[in-house]
Short mmCIF file of the C-alpha atoms (twelve columns), coordinates in Angstrom:
data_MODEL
# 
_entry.id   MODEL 
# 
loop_
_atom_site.group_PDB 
_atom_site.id 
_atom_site.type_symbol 
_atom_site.label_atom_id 
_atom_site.label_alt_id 
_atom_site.label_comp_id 
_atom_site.label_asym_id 
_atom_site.label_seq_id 
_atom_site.Cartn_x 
_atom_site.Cartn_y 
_atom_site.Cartn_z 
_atom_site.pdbx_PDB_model_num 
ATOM 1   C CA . UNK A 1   0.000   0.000  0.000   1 
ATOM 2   C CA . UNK A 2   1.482   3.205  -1.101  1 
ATOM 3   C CA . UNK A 3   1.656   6.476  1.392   1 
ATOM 4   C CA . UNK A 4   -0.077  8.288  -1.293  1 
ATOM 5   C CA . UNK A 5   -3.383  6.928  -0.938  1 
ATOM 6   C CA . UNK A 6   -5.074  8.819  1.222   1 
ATOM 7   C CA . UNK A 7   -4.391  11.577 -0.967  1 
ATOM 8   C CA . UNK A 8   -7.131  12.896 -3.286  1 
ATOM 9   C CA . UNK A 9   -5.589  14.730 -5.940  1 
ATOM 10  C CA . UNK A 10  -5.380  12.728 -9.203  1 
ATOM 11  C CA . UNK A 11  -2.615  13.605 -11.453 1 
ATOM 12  C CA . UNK A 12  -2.736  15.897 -13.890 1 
ATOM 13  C CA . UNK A 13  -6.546  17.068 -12.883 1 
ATOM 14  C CA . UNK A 14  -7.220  19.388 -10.128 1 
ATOM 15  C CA . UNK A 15  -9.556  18.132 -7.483  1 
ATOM 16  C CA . UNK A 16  -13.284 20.063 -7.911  1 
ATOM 17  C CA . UNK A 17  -14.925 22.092 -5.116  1 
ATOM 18  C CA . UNK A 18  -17.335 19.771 -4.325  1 
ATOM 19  C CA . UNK A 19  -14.326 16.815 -3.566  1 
ATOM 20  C CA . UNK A 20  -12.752 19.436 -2.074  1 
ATOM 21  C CA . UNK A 21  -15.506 20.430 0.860   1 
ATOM 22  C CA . UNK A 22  -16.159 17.123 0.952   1 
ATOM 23  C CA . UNK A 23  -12.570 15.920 2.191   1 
ATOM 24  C CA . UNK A 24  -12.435 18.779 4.348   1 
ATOM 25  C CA . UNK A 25  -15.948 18.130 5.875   1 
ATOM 26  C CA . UNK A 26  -14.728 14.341 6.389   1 
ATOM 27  C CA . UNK A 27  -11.808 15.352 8.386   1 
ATOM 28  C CA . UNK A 28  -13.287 17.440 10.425  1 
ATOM 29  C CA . UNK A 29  -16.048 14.473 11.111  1 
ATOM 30  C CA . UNK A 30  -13.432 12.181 11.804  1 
ATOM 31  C CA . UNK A 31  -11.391 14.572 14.167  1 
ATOM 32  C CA . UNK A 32  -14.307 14.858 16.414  1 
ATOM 33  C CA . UNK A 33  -15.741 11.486 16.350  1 
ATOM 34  C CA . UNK A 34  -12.025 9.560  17.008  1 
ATOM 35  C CA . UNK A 35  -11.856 11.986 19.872  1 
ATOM 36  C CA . UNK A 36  -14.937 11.639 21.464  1 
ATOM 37  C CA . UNK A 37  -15.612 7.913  20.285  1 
ATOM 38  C CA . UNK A 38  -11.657 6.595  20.049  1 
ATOM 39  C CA . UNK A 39  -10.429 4.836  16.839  1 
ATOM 40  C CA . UNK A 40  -12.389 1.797  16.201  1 
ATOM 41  C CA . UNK A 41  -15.479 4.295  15.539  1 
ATOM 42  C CA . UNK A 42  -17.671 3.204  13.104  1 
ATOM 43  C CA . UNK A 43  -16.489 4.979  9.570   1 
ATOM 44  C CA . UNK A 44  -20.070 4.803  8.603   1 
ATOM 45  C CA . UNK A 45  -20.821 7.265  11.410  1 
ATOM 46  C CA . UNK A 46  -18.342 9.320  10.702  1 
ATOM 47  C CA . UNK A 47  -19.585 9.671  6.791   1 
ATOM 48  C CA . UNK A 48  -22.985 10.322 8.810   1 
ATOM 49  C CA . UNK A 49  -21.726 13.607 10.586  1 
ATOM 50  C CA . UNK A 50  -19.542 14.222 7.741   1 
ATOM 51  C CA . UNK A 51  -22.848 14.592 5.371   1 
ATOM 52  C CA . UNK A 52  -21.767 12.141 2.802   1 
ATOM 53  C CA . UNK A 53  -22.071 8.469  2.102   1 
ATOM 54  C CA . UNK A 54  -19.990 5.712  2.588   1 
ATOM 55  C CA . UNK A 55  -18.417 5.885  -0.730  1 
ATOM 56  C CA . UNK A 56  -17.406 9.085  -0.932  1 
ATOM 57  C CA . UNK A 57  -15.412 8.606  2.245   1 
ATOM 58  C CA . UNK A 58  -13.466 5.494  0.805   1 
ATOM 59  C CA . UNK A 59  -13.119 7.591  -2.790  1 
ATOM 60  C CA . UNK A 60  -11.276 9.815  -0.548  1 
ATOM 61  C CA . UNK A 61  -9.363  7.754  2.224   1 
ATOM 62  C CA . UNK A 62  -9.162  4.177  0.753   1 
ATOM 63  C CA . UNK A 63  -8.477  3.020  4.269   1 
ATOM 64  C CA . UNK A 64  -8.911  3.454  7.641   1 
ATOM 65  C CA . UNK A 65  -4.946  4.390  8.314   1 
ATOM 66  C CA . UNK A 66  -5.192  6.953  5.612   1 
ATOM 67  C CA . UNK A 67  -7.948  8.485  7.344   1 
ATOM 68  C CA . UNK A 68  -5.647  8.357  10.363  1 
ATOM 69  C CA . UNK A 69  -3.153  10.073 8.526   1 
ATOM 70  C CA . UNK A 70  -4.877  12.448 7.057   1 
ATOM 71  C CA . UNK A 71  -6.705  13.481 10.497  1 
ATOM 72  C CA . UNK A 72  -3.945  13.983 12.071  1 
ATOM 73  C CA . UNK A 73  -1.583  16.195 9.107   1 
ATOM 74  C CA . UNK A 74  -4.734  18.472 9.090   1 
ATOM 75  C CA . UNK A 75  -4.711  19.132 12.868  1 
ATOM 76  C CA . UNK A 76  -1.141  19.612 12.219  1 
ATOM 77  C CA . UNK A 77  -1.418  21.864 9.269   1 
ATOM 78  C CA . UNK A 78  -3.708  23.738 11.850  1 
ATOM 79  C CA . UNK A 79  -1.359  24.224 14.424  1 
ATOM 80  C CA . UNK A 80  1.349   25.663 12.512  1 
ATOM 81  C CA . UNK A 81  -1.418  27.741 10.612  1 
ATOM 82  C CA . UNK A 82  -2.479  29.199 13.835  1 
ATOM 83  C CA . UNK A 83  1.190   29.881 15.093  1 
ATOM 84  C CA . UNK A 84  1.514   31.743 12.066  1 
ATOM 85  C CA . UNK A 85  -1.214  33.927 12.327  1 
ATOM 86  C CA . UNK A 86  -0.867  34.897 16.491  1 
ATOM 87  C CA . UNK A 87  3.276   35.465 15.684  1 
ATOM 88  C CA . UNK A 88  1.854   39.356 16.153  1 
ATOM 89  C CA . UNK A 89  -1.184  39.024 18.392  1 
ATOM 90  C CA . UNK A 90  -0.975  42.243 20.992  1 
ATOM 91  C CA . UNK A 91  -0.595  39.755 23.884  1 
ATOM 92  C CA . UNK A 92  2.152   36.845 23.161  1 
ATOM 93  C CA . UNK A 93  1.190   34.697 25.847  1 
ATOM 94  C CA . UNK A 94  -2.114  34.809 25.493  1 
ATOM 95  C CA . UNK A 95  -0.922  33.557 21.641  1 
ATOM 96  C CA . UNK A 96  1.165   31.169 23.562  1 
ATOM 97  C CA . UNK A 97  -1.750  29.685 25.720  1 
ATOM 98  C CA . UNK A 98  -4.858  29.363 22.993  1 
ATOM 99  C CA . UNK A 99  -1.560  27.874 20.732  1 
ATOM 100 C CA . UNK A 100 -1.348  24.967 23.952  1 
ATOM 101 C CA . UNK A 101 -4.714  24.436 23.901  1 
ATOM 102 C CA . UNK A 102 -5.423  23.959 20.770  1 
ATOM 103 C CA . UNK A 103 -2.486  21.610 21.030  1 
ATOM 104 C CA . UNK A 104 -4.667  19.665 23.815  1 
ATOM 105 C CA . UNK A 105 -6.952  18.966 21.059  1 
ATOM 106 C CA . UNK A 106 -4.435  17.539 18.758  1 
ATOM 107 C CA . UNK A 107 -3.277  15.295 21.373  1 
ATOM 108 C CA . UNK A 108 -7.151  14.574 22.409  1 
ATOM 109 C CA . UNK A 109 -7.805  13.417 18.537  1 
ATOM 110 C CA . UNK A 110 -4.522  11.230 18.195  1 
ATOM 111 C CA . UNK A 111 -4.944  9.922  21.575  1 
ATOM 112 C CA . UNK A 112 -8.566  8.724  20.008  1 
ATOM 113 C CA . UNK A 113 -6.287  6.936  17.308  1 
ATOM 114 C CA . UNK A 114 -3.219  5.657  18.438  1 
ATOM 115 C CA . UNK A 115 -5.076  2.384  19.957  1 
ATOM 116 C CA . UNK A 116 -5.858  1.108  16.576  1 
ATOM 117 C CA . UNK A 117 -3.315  3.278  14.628  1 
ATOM 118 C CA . UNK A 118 -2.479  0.165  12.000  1 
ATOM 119 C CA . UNK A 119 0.120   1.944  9.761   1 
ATOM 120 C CA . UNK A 120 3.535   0.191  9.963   1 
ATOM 121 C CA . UNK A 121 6.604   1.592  12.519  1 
ATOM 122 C CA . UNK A 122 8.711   2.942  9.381   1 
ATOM 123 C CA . UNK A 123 5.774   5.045  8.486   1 
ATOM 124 C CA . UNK A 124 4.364   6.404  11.792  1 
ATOM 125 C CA . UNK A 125 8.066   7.123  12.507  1 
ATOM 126 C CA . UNK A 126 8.193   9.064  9.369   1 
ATOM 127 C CA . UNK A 127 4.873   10.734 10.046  1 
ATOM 128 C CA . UNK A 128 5.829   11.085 13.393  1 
ATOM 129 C CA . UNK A 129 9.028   12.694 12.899  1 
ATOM 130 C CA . UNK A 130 8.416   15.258 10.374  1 
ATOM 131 C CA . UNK A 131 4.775   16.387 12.200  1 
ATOM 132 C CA . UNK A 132 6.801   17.316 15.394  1 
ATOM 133 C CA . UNK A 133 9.437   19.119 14.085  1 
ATOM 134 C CA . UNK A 134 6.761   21.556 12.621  1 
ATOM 135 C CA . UNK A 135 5.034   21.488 15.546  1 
ATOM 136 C CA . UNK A 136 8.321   22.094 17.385  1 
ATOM 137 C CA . UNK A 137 9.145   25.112 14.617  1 
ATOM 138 C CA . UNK A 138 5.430   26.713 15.347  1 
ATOM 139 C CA . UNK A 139 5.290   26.135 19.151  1 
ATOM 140 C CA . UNK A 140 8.863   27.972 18.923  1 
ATOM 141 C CA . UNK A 141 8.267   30.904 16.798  1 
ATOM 142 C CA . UNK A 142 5.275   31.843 19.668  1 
ATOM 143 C CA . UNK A 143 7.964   31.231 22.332  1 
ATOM 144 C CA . UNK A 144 10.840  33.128 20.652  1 
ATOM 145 C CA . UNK A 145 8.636   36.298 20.909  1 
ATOM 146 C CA . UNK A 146 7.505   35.992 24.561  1 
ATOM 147 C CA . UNK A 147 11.050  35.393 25.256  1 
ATOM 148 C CA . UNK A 148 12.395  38.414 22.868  1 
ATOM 149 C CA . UNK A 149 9.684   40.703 24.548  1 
ATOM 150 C CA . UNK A 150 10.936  39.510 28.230  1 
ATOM 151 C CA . UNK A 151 7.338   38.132 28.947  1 
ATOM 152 C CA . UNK A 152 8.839   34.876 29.396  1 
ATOM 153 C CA . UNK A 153 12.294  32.911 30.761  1 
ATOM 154 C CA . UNK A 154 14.071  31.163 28.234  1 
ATOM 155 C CA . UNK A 155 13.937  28.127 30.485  1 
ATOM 156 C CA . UNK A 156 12.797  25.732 28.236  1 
ATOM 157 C CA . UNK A 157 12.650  25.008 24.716  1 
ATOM 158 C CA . UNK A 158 10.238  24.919 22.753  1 
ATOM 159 C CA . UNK A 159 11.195  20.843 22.180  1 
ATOM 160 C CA . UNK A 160 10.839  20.782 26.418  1 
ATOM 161 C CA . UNK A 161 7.326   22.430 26.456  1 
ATOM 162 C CA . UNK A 162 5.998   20.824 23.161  1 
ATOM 163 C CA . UNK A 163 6.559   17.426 25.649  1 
ATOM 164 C CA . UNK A 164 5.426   19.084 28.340  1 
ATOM 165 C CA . UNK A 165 1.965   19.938 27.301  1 
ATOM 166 C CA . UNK A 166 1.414   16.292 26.003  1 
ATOM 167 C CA . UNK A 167 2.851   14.308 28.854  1 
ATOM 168 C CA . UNK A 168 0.347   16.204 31.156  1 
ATOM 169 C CA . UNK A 169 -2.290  15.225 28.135  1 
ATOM 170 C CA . UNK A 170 -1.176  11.247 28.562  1 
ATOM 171 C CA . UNK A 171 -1.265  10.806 32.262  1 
ATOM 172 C CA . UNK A 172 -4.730  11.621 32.296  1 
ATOM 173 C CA . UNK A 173 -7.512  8.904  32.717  1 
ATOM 174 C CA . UNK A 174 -10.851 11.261 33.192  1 
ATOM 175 C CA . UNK A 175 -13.712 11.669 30.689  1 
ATOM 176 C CA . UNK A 176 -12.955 15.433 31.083  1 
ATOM 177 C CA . UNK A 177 -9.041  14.991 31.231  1 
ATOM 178 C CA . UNK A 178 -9.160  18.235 28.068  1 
ATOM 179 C CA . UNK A 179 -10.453 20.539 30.762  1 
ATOM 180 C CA . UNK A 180 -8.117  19.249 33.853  1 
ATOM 181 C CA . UNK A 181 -5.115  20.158 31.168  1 
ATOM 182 C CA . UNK A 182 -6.117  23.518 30.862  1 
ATOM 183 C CA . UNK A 183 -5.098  25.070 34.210  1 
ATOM 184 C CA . UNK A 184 -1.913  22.582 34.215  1 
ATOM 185 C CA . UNK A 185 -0.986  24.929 31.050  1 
ATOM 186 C CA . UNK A 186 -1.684  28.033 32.933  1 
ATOM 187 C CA . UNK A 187 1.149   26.958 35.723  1 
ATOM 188 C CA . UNK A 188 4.033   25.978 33.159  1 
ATOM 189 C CA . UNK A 189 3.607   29.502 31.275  1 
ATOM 190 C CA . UNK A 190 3.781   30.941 34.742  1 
ATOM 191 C CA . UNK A 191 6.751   28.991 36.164  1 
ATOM 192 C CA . UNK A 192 8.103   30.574 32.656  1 
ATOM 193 C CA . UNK A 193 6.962   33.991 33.599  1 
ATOM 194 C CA . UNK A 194 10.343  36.371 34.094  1 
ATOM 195 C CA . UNK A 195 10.627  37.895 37.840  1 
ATOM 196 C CA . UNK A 196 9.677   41.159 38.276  1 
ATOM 197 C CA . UNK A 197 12.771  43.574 38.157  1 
ATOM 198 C CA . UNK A 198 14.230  40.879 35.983  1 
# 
């Protein structure tokens, strides 16, 4: 099975509108039904809350890894979206925090995943490996500017916090771990918070 399948984009044809909102309205199905229902959720519902039938969902991700995939390189493409567009928010924390938490979420839809996650160790490593260094690039380009604007120590990089954020995400067990995480955030950007005087 090639890597390329869960991509939608024959050659030489651009993709129409229509296949276009309806990949994007899959994914964001899927996101919130492998977080809220884990990864063996049924792909039928998910073409339910997408809008679409069955068929259109397979046209689109042949399998249920390359729905996986997908899900998760479009919550990624997110994140470093969003870093891009806070880099001159008024408040670089606050950028910093609502950056975290969308994070949260990111960890909250792969956690729903990873159980049945089926693609092979070469390419999850792959995957893996190339998805956190942009995350690590984003998270630090919101970092770099509390630091540069002496908001923020330069304690930790942005590697340190990245791992951080999700090992507080992993330990928990609750139903409503995503809100627990949320003041747990709040404390490491203030334990990163420069002394005043400083």
């Amino acid at each position: 099975m090639s890597n390329n399948e869960g991509k939608t984009k024959p050659r030489g044809r651009p993709q129409r509108a229509d296949a276009r909102r309806n990949r994007e309205r899959l994914l964001s199905a899927a996101r919130t039904v492998f977080a809220t229902n884990g990864a063996n959720a049924s792909l039928q519902g998910i073409a339910r809350e997408a809008g679409v039938g069955i068929g259109t969902l397979y046209r689109h991700f042949p399998s249920r890894e390359n729905l996986y995939t997908a899900v998760y390189e479009h919550e990624v493409d997110h994140l470093v979206a969003l870093a891009a567009s806070r880099t001159q928010a008024p408040d670089p924390v606050a950028a910093l925090r609502d950056w975290l938490q969308a994070l949260v979420s990111l960890v909250a839809t792969k956690t729903g995943m990873i159980s049945a996650l089926a693609i092979s160790a070469e390419t999850k490593s792959a995957v893996s490996q190339a998805t956190s260094a942009r995350l690590i690039d984003a998270l630090g380009s919101l970092l770099d500017r509390c630091v540069t604007q002496k908001l923020l120590r330069d304690a930790l990089s942005a590697r340190d916090v990245l791992h951080a954020v999700v090992g507080m995400c992993l330990i928990q067990t609750e139903p409503d771990w995503q809100q627990r995480v949320a003041p747990m955030i709040d404390v490491l950007i203030d334990g990163l918070r420069r002394p005043a005087g400083d």
